[in-house]
mmCIF file of C-alpha atoms in Angstrom:
data_model
loop_
_atom_site.group_PDB
_atom_site.id
_atom_site.type_symbol
_atom_site.label_atom_id
_atom_site.label_comp_id
_atom_site.label_asym_id
_atom_site.label_seq_id
_atom_site.Cartn_x
_atom_site.Cartn_y
_atom_site.Cartn_z
ATOM 1 C CA UNK A 1500 -23.685 11.143 7.173
ATOM 2 C CA UNK A 1501 -26.621 9.312 8.635
ATOM 3 C CA UNK A 1502 -27.779 10.291 12.106
ATOM 4 C CA UNK A 1503 -28.300 6.761 13.412
ATOM 5 C CA UNK A 1504 -26.967 4.527 16.088
ATOM 6 C CA UNK A 1505 -23.274 3.924 15.372
ATOM 7 C CA UNK A 1506 -23.576 0.153 15.090
ATOM 8 C CA UNK A 1507 -26.457 0.415 12.601
ATOM 9 C CA UNK A 1508 -24.568 2.980 10.534
ATOM 10 C CA UNK A 1509 -21.423 0.859 10.557
ATOM 11 C CA UNK A 1510 -23.341 -2.228 9.463
ATOM 12 C CA UNK A 1511 -25.082 -0.371 6.644
ATOM 13 C CA UNK A 1512 -21.827 1.132 5.385
ATOM 14 C CA UNK A 1513 -20.111 -2.247 5.554
ATOM 15 C CA UNK A 1514 -22.836 -3.912 3.487
ATOM 16 C CA UNK A 1515 -22.745 -1.164 0.861
ATOM 17 C CA UNK A 1516 -18.978 -1.353 0.768
ATOM 18 C CA UNK A 1517 -19.003 -5.131 0.423
ATOM 19 C CA UNK A 1518 -21.561 -5.001 -2.386
ATOM 20 C CA UNK A 1519 -19.520 -2.382 -4.209
ATOM 21 C CA UNK A 1520 -16.330 -4.394 -3.860
ATOM 22 C CA UNK A 1521 -17.904 -7.545 -5.286
ATOM 23 C CA UNK A 1522 -18.774 -5.514 -8.378
ATOM 24 C CA UNK A 1523 -15.468 -3.624 -8.572
ATOM 25 C CA UNK A 1524 -13.542 -6.893 -8.470
ATOM 26 C CA UNK A 1525 -15.011 -7.911 -11.822
ATOM 27 C CA UNK A 1526 -15.584 -4.684 -13.753
ATOM 28 C CA UNK A 1527 -14.308 -1.099 -13.954
ATOM 29 C CA UNK A 1528 -15.836 1.554 -11.726
ATOM 30 C CA UNK A 1529 -17.363 3.527 -14.599
ATOM 31 C CA UNK A 1530 -19.643 0.551 -15.269
ATOM 32 C CA UNK A 1531 -20.890 0.310 -11.674
ATOM 33 C CA UNK A 1532 -24.083 2.127 -10.736
ATOM 34 C CA UNK A 1533 -25.533 3.092 -7.382
ATOM 35 C CA UNK A 1534 -28.573 0.983 -8.228
ATOM 36 C CA UNK A 1535 -26.426 -2.140 -8.691
ATOM 37 C CA UNK A 1536 -24.734 -1.579 -5.325
ATOM 38 C CA UNK A 1537 -27.931 -0.976 -3.403
ATOM 39 C CA UNK A 1538 -29.785 -3.902 -4.957
ATOM 40 C CA UNK A 1539 -26.919 -6.213 -4.083
ATOM 41 C CA UNK A 1540 -26.704 -4.812 -0.534
ATOM 42 C CA UNK A 1541 -30.469 -4.857 0.021
ATOM 43 C CA UNK A 1542 -31.013 -1.101 0.363
ATOM 44 C CA UNK A 1543 -32.491 1.682 -1.695
ATOM 45 C CA UNK A 1544 -30.660 4.546 -3.411
ATOM 46 C CA UNK A 1545 -31.656 6.997 -0.692
ATOM 47 C CA UNK A 1546 -29.819 4.904 1.899
ATOM 48 C CA UNK A 1547 -26.675 4.927 -0.250
ATOM 49 C CA UNK A 1548 -26.678 8.729 -0.460
ATOM 50 C CA UNK A 1549 -26.974 9.012 3.315
ATOM 51 C CA UNK A 1550 -23.465 7.565 3.499
ATOM 52 C CA UNK A 1551 -21.696 8.309 0.204
ATOM 53 C CA UNK A 1552 -21.912 11.099 -2.330
ATOM 54 C CA UNK A 1553 -21.207 8.828 -5.299
ATOM 55 C CA UNK A 1554 -19.675 5.520 -6.324
ATOM 56 C CA UNK A 1555 -16.339 7.315 -6.652
ATOM 57 C CA UNK A 1556 -16.693 8.739 -3.157
ATOM 58 C CA UNK A 1557 -17.172 5.211 -1.812
ATOM 59 C CA UNK A 1558 -14.039 4.056 -3.628
ATOM 60 C CA UNK A 1559 -11.972 7.007 -2.423
ATOM 61 C CA UNK A 1560 -13.019 6.452 1.174
ATOM 62 C CA UNK A 1561 -11.845 2.838 0.949
ATOM 63 C CA UNK A 1562 -8.562 3.962 -0.614
ATOM 64 C CA UNK A 1563 -8.032 6.603 2.083
ATOM 65 C CA UNK A 1564 -8.550 3.995 4.779
ATOM 66 C CA UNK A 1565 -6.043 1.617 3.192
ATOM 67 C CA UNK A 1566 -3.444 4.359 2.874
ATOM 68 C CA UNK A 1567 -3.986 5.441 6.478
ATOM 69 C CA UNK A 1568 -3.091 1.904 7.603
ATOM 70 C CA UNK A 1569 0.248 2.237 5.821
ATOM 71 C CA UNK A 1570 0.961 5.824 6.911
ATOM 72 C CA UNK A 1571 0.490 4.760 10.511
ATOM 73 C CA UNK A 1572 3.402 2.330 10.107
ATOM 74 C CA UNK A 1573 5.678 5.094 8.917
ATOM 75 C CA UNK A 1574 4.834 7.746 11.486
ATOM 76 C CA UNK A 1575 8.335 7.444 12.889
ATOM 77 C CA UNK A 1576 9.810 8.027 9.442
ATOM 78 C CA UNK A 1577 7.995 11.278 8.716
ATOM 79 C CA UNK A 1578 11.287 13.152 8.828
ATOM 80 C CA UNK A 1579 12.533 11.133 5.864
ATOM 81 C CA UNK A 1580 12.763 12.865 2.513
ATOM 82 C CA UNK A 1581 10.816 10.578 0.135
ATOM 83 C CA UNK A 1582 13.040 11.735 -2.767
ATOM 84 C CA UNK A 1583 16.246 10.824 -0.965
ATOM 85 C CA UNK A 1584 18.243 7.656 -1.417
ATOM 86 C CA UNK A 1585 20.623 7.513 1.556
ATOM 87 C CA UNK A 1586 23.914 5.713 1.255
ATOM 88 C CA UNK A 1587 25.270 5.639 4.785
ATOM 89 C CA UNK A 1588 22.238 4.998 7.014
ATOM 90 C CA UNK A 1589 22.518 1.463 8.358
ATOM 91 C CA UNK A 1590 19.527 0.628 10.538
ATOM 92 C CA UNK A 1591 19.477 -2.006 13.203
ATOM 93 C CA UNK A 1592 18.478 -5.264 11.488
ATOM 94 C CA UNK A 1593 15.972 -6.234 14.190
ATOM 95 C CA UNK A 1594 14.345 -2.800 13.920
ATOM 96 C CA UNK A 1595 14.098 -3.084 10.151
ATOM 97 C CA UNK A 1596 12.711 -6.621 10.327
ATOM 98 C CA UNK A 1597 9.979 -5.455 12.708
ATOM 99 C CA UNK A 1598 9.169 -2.533 10.410
ATOM 100 C CA UNK A 1599 8.968 -4.696 7.299
ATOM 101 C CA UNK A 1600 7.036 -7.467 9.035
ATOM 102 C CA UNK A 1601 4.424 -4.924 10.144
ATOM 103 C CA UNK A 1602 4.385 -3.522 6.609
ATOM 104 C CA UNK A 1603 3.888 -6.987 5.088
ATOM 105 C CA UNK A 1604 1.236 -7.897 7.671
ATOM 106 C CA UNK A 1605 -0.811 -4.775 6.861
ATOM 107 C CA UNK A 1606 -0.454 -5.513 3.158
ATOM 108 C CA UNK A 1607 -1.632 -9.094 3.679
ATOM 109 C CA UNK A 1608 -4.589 -7.968 5.806
ATOM 110 C CA UNK A 1609 -5.647 -5.514 3.090
ATOM 111 C CA UNK A 1610 -4.858 -7.956 0.267
ATOM 112 C CA UNK A 1611 -8.475 -8.409 -0.959
ATOM 113 C CA UNK A 1612 -8.630 -4.669 -1.631
ATOM 114 C CA UNK A 1613 -5.064 -4.152 -2.854
ATOM 115 C CA UNK A 1614 -5.302 -7.046 -5.314
ATOM 116 C CA UNK A 1615 -8.195 -5.262 -7.021
ATOM 117 C CA UNK A 1616 -6.885 -1.703 -6.749
ATOM 118 C CA UNK A 1617 -3.519 -2.687 -8.192
ATOM 119 C CA UNK A 1618 -5.061 -5.018 -10.769
ATOM 120 C CA UNK A 1619 -6.469 -4.505 -14.287
ATOM 121 C CA UNK A 1620 -9.615 -2.690 -13.059
ATOM 122 C CA UNK A 1621 -7.689 -0.716 -10.466
ATOM 123 C CA UNK A 1622 -7.195 2.982 -9.932
ATOM 124 C CA UNK A 1623 -4.011 4.372 -11.526
ATOM 125 C CA UNK A 1624 -4.149 7.356 -9.188
ATOM 126 C CA UNK A 1625 -4.198 5.020 -6.176
ATOM 127 C CA UNK A 1626 -1.052 3.303 -7.459
ATOM 128 C CA UNK A 1627 0.789 6.626 -7.372
ATOM 129 C CA UNK A 1628 -0.616 7.438 -3.931
ATOM 130 C CA UNK A 1629 0.488 4.136 -2.439
ATOM 131 C CA UNK A 1630 3.940 4.569 -3.989
ATOM 132 C CA UNK A 1631 4.245 7.955 -2.292
ATOM 133 C CA UNK A 1632 3.519 6.309 1.066
ATOM 134 C CA UNK A 1633 5.643 3.190 0.655
ATOM 135 C CA UNK A 1634 8.627 5.103 -0.689
ATOM 136 C CA UNK A 1635 9.418 6.299 2.843
ATOM 137 C CA UNK A 1636 10.596 2.816 3.714
ATOM 138 C CA UNK A 1637 12.820 2.793 0.640
ATOM 139 C CA UNK A 1638 14.073 6.341 1.270
ATOM 140 C CA UNK A 1639 15.203 5.482 4.771
ATOM 141 C CA UNK A 1640 16.670 2.044 4.266
ATOM 142 C CA UNK A 1641 17.507 1.251 0.648
ATOM 143 C CA UNK A 1642 21.143 2.273 1.024
ATOM 144 C CA UNK A 1643 21.780 2.833 -2.683
ATOM 145 C CA UNK A 1644 25.234 4.408 -3.200
ATOM 146 C CA UNK A 1645 25.037 8.098 -3.991
ATOM 147 C CA UNK A 1646 27.185 7.513 -7.090
ATOM 148 C CA UNK A 1647 24.343 5.422 -8.543
ATOM 149 C CA UNK A 1648 21.996 8.409 -8.508
ATOM 150 C CA UNK A 1649 23.980 11.654 -8.502
ATOM 151 C CA UNK A 1650 21.210 13.943 -9.792
ATOM 152 C CA UNK A 1651 17.604 14.659 -8.853
ATOM 153 C CA UNK A 1652 16.436 12.967 -12.049
ATOM 154 C CA UNK A 1653 18.420 9.781 -11.531
ATOM 155 C CA UNK A 1654 17.379 9.673 -7.865
ATOM 156 C CA UNK A 1655 13.772 9.755 -9.010
ATOM 157 C CA UNK A 1656 14.453 6.905 -11.455
ATOM 158 C CA UNK A 1657 16.073 4.753 -8.774
ATOM 159 C CA UNK A 1658 13.281 5.550 -6.307
ATOM 160 C CA UNK A 1659 10.686 4.500 -8.904
ATOM 161 C CA UNK A 1660 12.606 1.306 -9.634
ATOM 162 C CA UNK A 1661 12.716 0.296 -5.986
ATOM 163 C CA UNK A 1662 9.175 1.169 -4.927
ATOM 164 C CA UNK A 1663 7.606 -0.259 -8.112
ATOM 165 C CA UNK A 1664 9.606 -3.431 -7.676
ATOM 166 C CA UNK A 1665 8.603 -3.717 -4.037
ATOM 167 C CA UNK A 1666 4.903 -3.380 -4.877
ATOM 168 C CA UNK A 1667 5.190 -5.855 -7.752
ATOM 169 C CA UNK A 1668 6.837 -8.451 -5.522
ATOM 170 C CA UNK A 1669 4.214 -7.903 -2.825
ATOM 171 C CA UNK A 1670 1.415 -8.429 -5.374
ATOM 172 C CA UNK A 1671 3.059 -11.614 -6.609
ATOM 173 C CA UNK A 1672 3.430 -12.937 -3.061
ATOM 174 C CA UNK A 1673 -0.181 -12.172 -2.187
ATOM 175 C CA UNK A 1674 -1.437 -13.934 -5.325
ATOM 176 C CA UNK A 1675 0.704 -17.040 -4.832
ATOM 177 C CA UNK A 1676 -1.391 -19.898 -3.380
ATOM 178 C CA UNK A 1677 1.842 -21.498 -2.140
ATOM 179 C CA UNK A 1678 3.438 -18.293 -0.881
ATOM 180 C CA UNK A 1679 6.404 -18.496 1.463
ATOM 181 C CA UNK A 1680 5.709 -17.792 5.166
ATOM 182 C CA UNK A 1681 5.730 -14.147 6.166
ATOM 183 C CA UNK A 1682 8.976 -14.460 8.168
ATOM 184 C CA UNK A 1683 10.795 -15.935 5.165
ATOM 185 C CA UNK A 1684 9.300 -13.300 2.874
ATOM 186 C CA UNK A 1685 10.547 -10.518 5.163
ATOM 187 C CA UNK A 1686 14.068 -11.932 5.036
ATOM 188 C CA UNK A 1687 13.830 -12.094 1.244
ATOM 189 C CA UNK A 1688 12.732 -8.439 1.027
ATOM 190 C CA UNK A 1689 15.682 -7.335 3.141
ATOM 191 C CA UNK A 1690 18.113 -9.231 0.917
ATOM 192 C CA UNK A 1691 16.544 -7.955 -2.312
ATOM 193 C CA UNK A 1692 15.628 -4.353 -1.495
ATOM 194 C CA UNK A 1693 17.924 -3.226 1.302
ATOM 195 C CA UNK A 1694 21.480 -3.836 0.060
ATOM 196 C CA UNK A 1695 23.158 -1.567 2.592
ATOM 197 C CA UNK A 1696 21.944 -3.727 5.438
ATOM 198 C CA UNK A 1697 22.836 -6.925 3.612
ATOM 199 C CA UNK A 1698 26.343 -5.701 2.776
ATOM 200 C CA UNK A 1699 26.921 -4.421 6.308
ATOM 201 C CA UNK A 1700 26.036 -7.826 7.713
ATOM 202 C CA UNK A 1701 28.474 -9.440 5.297
ATOM 203 C CA UNK A 1702 31.147 -6.876 6.112
ATOM 204 C CA UNK A 1703 31.283 -5.588 2.532
ATOM 205 C CA UNK A 1704 29.592 -2.206 2.902
ATOM 206 C CA UNK A 1705 31.764 0.668 1.724
ATOM 207 C CA UNK A 1706 30.872 4.340 1.913
ATOM 208 C CA UNK A 1707 30.601 6.243 -1.367
ATOM 209 C CA UNK A 1708 33.888 7.480 -2.786
ATOM 210 C CA UNK A 1709 34.757 11.068 -1.997
ATOM 211 C CA UNK A 1710 34.799 13.477 -4.892
ATOM 212 C CA UNK A 1711 38.176 14.560 -6.050
#
């Protein structure tokens, strides 16, 4: 790390990062060189290596920052088992709406990065990492009946279905030039992905049947 004034270091890193992202948005990382990044940013290779070990290191630092934004939202859910699919937990609707709105807002703020990372030139490993973070929201609030996923394997399938669907819908919303307002989108997510809360509001929620 460079031993410079913080504001100068931050500005240099930001310019390198911006130059890298312009390239990464249009071609895969294995075709991006340090020379391309530094020429675009207006620095030399030595300056790049004062801040990053490699092009992959730069990418991973960006990914870590994006994931930290999302983990911060779920700090209160750290007790949740990400492999669980609860059937009886019915959160307060206002609490859930606040949680999801914050989640959507962070996603929208980071959209320029997420659109690339989850796109055709994206990082498959990052997709799995972001699923492992976002699944905490699903694990706490999905409310899928236990009878729908009675084994560890089927629970994993249902978890994958929900979190993959959630990310796909978020990507679609971010890419839509005529996307619905965030408040309407939050209400849609609750209806589509959190059936326990929807059914409880409608008075139709029933606990799972007891085993004989």
